[in-house]
């Protein structure tokens, strides 16, 4: 199992950071608090004994893929600029081909922009974090709360974008209305891998 040492945040992130300007103005820099994820019954058997699935602060220094590490670092840094088109170019996504979500629906990812930082979905034993299941990449269905998704008018305008920290693949994850609680920003989705993810919103 691939593991990395990390300091896990247990306190909620302080809201309301004041900045005069953001390089990526659409991004709210506090959107997903460190938290334990609730794992669906069908995915619970994947979690090794003594571990839990958590959302933690992104740690790009731990990633195996240097391109993914650079993308996460730049998006999470309010003093740097990176746009969706550049992200896709860096990941060598062929925009002449159909781009599909994990649900199989065709999208134009250039119609979307990040509205949150990247955070990590990882396994934890309260000391170290792990980005795979004993060396294997597996899907896991989980429920988390996302500050950036509280009280959105139409959840169909939002996606999660997740990056495979080893292979550099990109995944787009739809959020179904029945799996969304507007009051808390709670969502239940199937993550195709562990690693960094952020929230996208369709640009007007």
Tab-separated table of C-alpha atoms in Angstrom:
chain	number	residue	atom	x	y	z
A	1	UNK	CA	0.000	0.000	0.000
A	2	UNK	CA	1.348	3.392	-0.987
A	3	UNK	CA	1.565	5.589	2.102
A	4	UNK	CA	2.796	9.048	2.953
A	5	UNK	CA	3.281	10.796	6.265
A	6	UNK	CA	0.988	13.754	6.691
A	7	UNK	CA	-0.281	16.046	9.394
A	8	UNK	CA	-4.034	15.552	9.445
A	9	UNK	CA	-6.138	18.585	10.215
A	10	UNK	CA	-8.758	17.877	12.855
A	11	UNK	CA	-9.994	21.393	13.409
A	12	UNK	CA	-12.341	23.143	11.024
A	13	UNK	CA	-10.704	25.590	8.643
A	14	UNK	CA	-11.305	29.194	9.620
A	15	UNK	CA	-13.809	30.850	7.302
A	16	UNK	CA	-13.619	34.292	5.824
A	17	UNK	CA	-9.992	34.672	4.782
A	18	UNK	CA	-9.532	38.227	3.580
A	19	UNK	CA	-7.565	38.934	0.418
A	20	UNK	CA	-7.518	41.979	-1.798
A	21	UNK	CA	-7.613	39.852	-4.958
A	22	UNK	CA	-7.473	36.229	-6.037
A	23	UNK	CA	-5.560	35.003	-9.053
A	24	UNK	CA	-8.392	32.555	-9.649
A	25	UNK	CA	-11.351	34.821	-8.776
A	26	UNK	CA	-14.030	32.112	-9.041
A	27	UNK	CA	-12.475	30.051	-6.279
A	28	UNK	CA	-13.607	30.213	-2.689
A	29	UNK	CA	-10.481	29.249	-0.807
A	30	UNK	CA	-12.345	27.569	2.056
A	31	UNK	CA	-14.813	25.033	0.742
A	32	UNK	CA	-14.253	21.528	2.123
A	33	UNK	CA	-13.432	21.022	5.777
A	34	UNK	CA	-11.269	18.077	6.865
A	35	UNK	CA	-13.751	15.371	7.722
A	36	UNK	CA	-14.441	11.671	7.919
A	37	UNK	CA	-16.309	10.472	4.855
A	38	UNK	CA	-19.313	8.212	5.314
A	39	UNK	CA	-18.724	5.147	3.167
A	40	UNK	CA	-21.649	3.449	1.456
A	41	UNK	CA	-22.373	-0.147	2.420
A	42	UNK	CA	-21.215	-1.505	-0.934
A	43	UNK	CA	-17.829	0.207	-0.521
A	44	UNK	CA	-17.265	-0.468	3.180
A	45	UNK	CA	-15.602	-3.814	2.501
A	46	UNK	CA	-12.812	-2.033	0.614
A	47	UNK	CA	-11.635	-0.133	3.685
A	48	UNK	CA	-8.852	-2.052	5.487
A	49	UNK	CA	-9.296	-2.712	9.190
A	50	UNK	CA	-8.079	0.149	11.350
A	51	UNK	CA	-8.453	2.725	8.577
A	52	UNK	CA	-11.058	5.231	7.523
A	53	UNK	CA	-11.809	7.327	4.473
A	54	UNK	CA	-11.257	11.033	5.051
A	55	UNK	CA	-11.166	14.366	3.267
A	56	UNK	CA	-7.898	16.122	4.098
A	57	UNK	CA	-5.886	19.104	2.971
A	58	UNK	CA	-4.283	18.451	-0.421
A	59	UNK	CA	-0.637	17.382	-0.180
A	60	UNK	CA	0.783	17.688	-3.726
A	61	UNK	CA	4.307	16.906	-2.492
A	62	UNK	CA	3.034	13.371	-1.889
A	63	UNK	CA	1.765	12.778	-5.429
A	64	UNK	CA	3.627	10.520	-7.815
A	65	UNK	CA	2.579	12.469	-10.909
A	66	UNK	CA	4.445	15.774	-11.199
A	67	UNK	CA	1.863	17.327	-13.529
A	68	UNK	CA	-0.963	16.623	-11.077
A	69	UNK	CA	1.146	18.052	-8.271
A	70	UNK	CA	1.734	21.258	-10.249
A	71	UNK	CA	-1.954	21.655	-11.124
A	72	UNK	CA	-3.058	21.211	-7.516
A	73	UNK	CA	-0.349	23.539	-6.229
A	74	UNK	CA	-1.234	26.297	-8.672
A	75	UNK	CA	-4.996	26.075	-8.235
A	76	UNK	CA	-4.676	26.116	-4.452
A	77	UNK	CA	-2.302	29.089	-4.431
A	78	UNK	CA	-4.175	32.438	-4.459
A	79	UNK	CA	-1.091	34.099	-5.932
A	80	UNK	CA	-1.035	31.890	-9.032
A	81	UNK	CA	-3.335	31.588	-12.040
A	82	UNK	CA	-4.443	28.445	-13.819
A	83	UNK	CA	-7.535	28.039	-15.980
A	84	UNK	CA	-9.456	24.962	-17.068
A	85	UNK	CA	-8.046	25.009	-20.590
A	86	UNK	CA	-4.487	24.964	-19.266
A	87	UNK	CA	-5.325	22.189	-16.782
A	88	UNK	CA	-6.645	20.009	-19.594
A	89	UNK	CA	-3.660	20.771	-21.807
A	90	UNK	CA	-1.265	19.818	-19.018
A	91	UNK	CA	-3.136	16.533	-18.560
A	92	UNK	CA	-2.986	15.945	-22.343
A	93	UNK	CA	-6.755	15.703	-22.675
A	94	UNK	CA	-7.753	15.532	-26.356
A	95	UNK	CA	-10.565	18.057	-26.650
A	96	UNK	CA	-11.324	16.914	-30.204
A	97	UNK	CA	-12.663	13.692	-28.699
A	98	UNK	CA	-15.890	13.320	-26.724
A	99	UNK	CA	-15.337	13.952	-23.020
A	100	UNK	CA	-17.692	11.986	-20.800
A	101	UNK	CA	-18.539	12.071	-17.123
A	102	UNK	CA	-18.317	8.933	-15.009
A	103	UNK	CA	-22.060	8.562	-15.657
A	104	UNK	CA	-21.452	8.431	-19.407
A	105	UNK	CA	-22.821	11.849	-20.332
A	106	UNK	CA	-20.918	13.970	-22.851
A	107	UNK	CA	-19.727	17.356	-21.562
A	108	UNK	CA	-17.568	20.225	-22.708
A	109	UNK	CA	-15.194	20.688	-19.764
A	110	UNK	CA	-14.265	24.145	-21.057
A	111	UNK	CA	-17.769	25.262	-20.071
A	112	UNK	CA	-16.821	24.712	-16.423
A	113	UNK	CA	-14.520	26.469	-14.001
A	114	UNK	CA	-13.204	25.504	-10.543
A	115	UNK	CA	-15.004	27.089	-7.602
A	116	UNK	CA	-13.051	25.299	-4.880
A	117	UNK	CA	-9.541	24.323	-4.009
A	118	UNK	CA	-8.368	20.760	-4.436
A	119	UNK	CA	-8.656	18.559	-1.360
A	120	UNK	CA	-7.519	14.958	-0.946
A	121	UNK	CA	-9.754	11.930	-0.555
A	122	UNK	CA	-7.508	9.436	1.223
A	123	UNK	CA	-7.363	6.496	3.584
A	124	UNK	CA	-6.021	7.236	7.050
A	125	UNK	CA	-4.889	5.272	10.081
A	126	UNK	CA	-4.662	8.552	12.078
A	127	UNK	CA	-0.904	8.710	11.480
A	128	UNK	CA	-0.320	8.253	7.753
A	129	UNK	CA	-2.453	8.708	4.642
A	130	UNK	CA	-2.756	6.350	1.685
A	131	UNK	CA	-3.669	7.037	-1.934
A	132	UNK	CA	-4.653	3.520	-2.950
A	133	UNK	CA	-5.954	0.205	-1.640
A	134	UNK	CA	-2.882	-1.998	-1.211
A	135	UNK	CA	-1.501	-0.717	-4.507
A	136	UNK	CA	-4.808	-0.948	-6.368
A	137	UNK	CA	-7.025	1.869	-7.634
A	138	UNK	CA	-10.656	1.238	-6.718
A	139	UNK	CA	-13.899	3.164	-6.835
A	140	UNK	CA	-15.493	4.120	-3.554
A	141	UNK	CA	-18.957	5.539	-2.905
A	142	UNK	CA	-18.962	8.056	-0.097
A	143	UNK	CA	-20.867	10.943	1.445
A	144	UNK	CA	-19.138	14.231	2.279
A	145	UNK	CA	-20.131	17.821	3.026
A	146	UNK	CA	-18.948	20.535	0.641
A	147	UNK	CA	-19.246	24.154	1.713
A	148	UNK	CA	-19.108	25.382	-1.897
A	149	UNK	CA	-22.245	23.380	-2.719
A	150	UNK	CA	-24.508	24.795	-0.020
A	151	UNK	CA	-27.801	26.128	-1.369
A	152	UNK	CA	-26.833	26.021	-5.051
A	153	UNK	CA	-29.740	26.778	-7.353
A	154	UNK	CA	-29.214	23.865	-9.729
A	155	UNK	CA	-26.839	21.046	-8.761
A	156	UNK	CA	-26.833	19.913	-12.398
A	157	UNK	CA	-24.538	22.872	-13.092
A	158	UNK	CA	-21.863	21.406	-10.827
A	159	UNK	CA	-19.385	18.568	-11.203
A	160	UNK	CA	-16.509	17.178	-9.210
A	161	UNK	CA	-13.192	16.918	-11.007
A	162	UNK	CA	-10.831	14.297	-9.609
A	163	UNK	CA	-7.234	13.619	-10.645
A	164	UNK	CA	-5.400	10.313	-10.368
A	165	UNK	CA	-2.243	11.318	-8.470
A	166	UNK	CA	-0.282	8.437	-10.011
A	167	UNK	CA	-1.451	8.152	-13.623
A	168	UNK	CA	-2.523	11.747	-14.246
A	169	UNK	CA	-6.001	10.794	-15.437
A	170	UNK	CA	-8.892	13.213	-14.997
A	171	UNK	CA	-12.430	12.229	-14.017
A	172	UNK	CA	-15.630	14.272	-14.084
A	173	UNK	CA	-18.259	13.208	-11.553
A	174	UNK	CA	-21.907	14.255	-11.758
A	175	UNK	CA	-23.999	14.922	-8.655
A	176	UNK	CA	-27.552	13.625	-8.748
A	177	UNK	CA	-30.333	15.675	-7.182
A	178	UNK	CA	-31.437	12.783	-4.992
A	179	UNK	CA	-27.878	12.534	-3.633
A	180	UNK	CA	-27.638	16.207	-2.675
A	181	UNK	CA	-28.718	18.028	0.504
A	182	UNK	CA	-28.745	21.797	-0.209
A	183	UNK	CA	-28.874	22.893	3.449
A	184	UNK	CA	-25.540	21.272	4.301
A	185	UNK	CA	-23.881	20.815	0.918
A	186	UNK	CA	-23.859	17.076	1.542
A	187	UNK	CA	-23.339	14.935	-1.536
A	188	UNK	CA	-23.088	11.213	-2.146
A	189	UNK	CA	-20.997	10.242	-5.173
A	190	UNK	CA	-18.804	7.437	-6.414
A	191	UNK	CA	-15.175	8.540	-6.554
A	192	UNK	CA	-13.244	6.647	-9.266
A	193	UNK	CA	-10.024	6.782	-7.247
A	194	UNK	CA	-8.439	8.332	-4.187
A	195	UNK	CA	-6.570	11.616	-4.443
A	196	UNK	CA	-7.235	15.288	-5.203
A	197	UNK	CA	-10.664	16.579	-6.213
A	198	UNK	CA	-12.318	19.963	-6.587
A	199	UNK	CA	-15.751	21.408	-7.405
A	200	UNK	CA	-16.573	22.744	-10.865
A	201	UNK	CA	-19.399	25.023	-11.856
A	202	UNK	CA	-20.788	25.709	-15.319
A	203	UNK	CA	-19.846	29.222	-16.314
A	204	UNK	CA	-22.690	31.570	-17.200
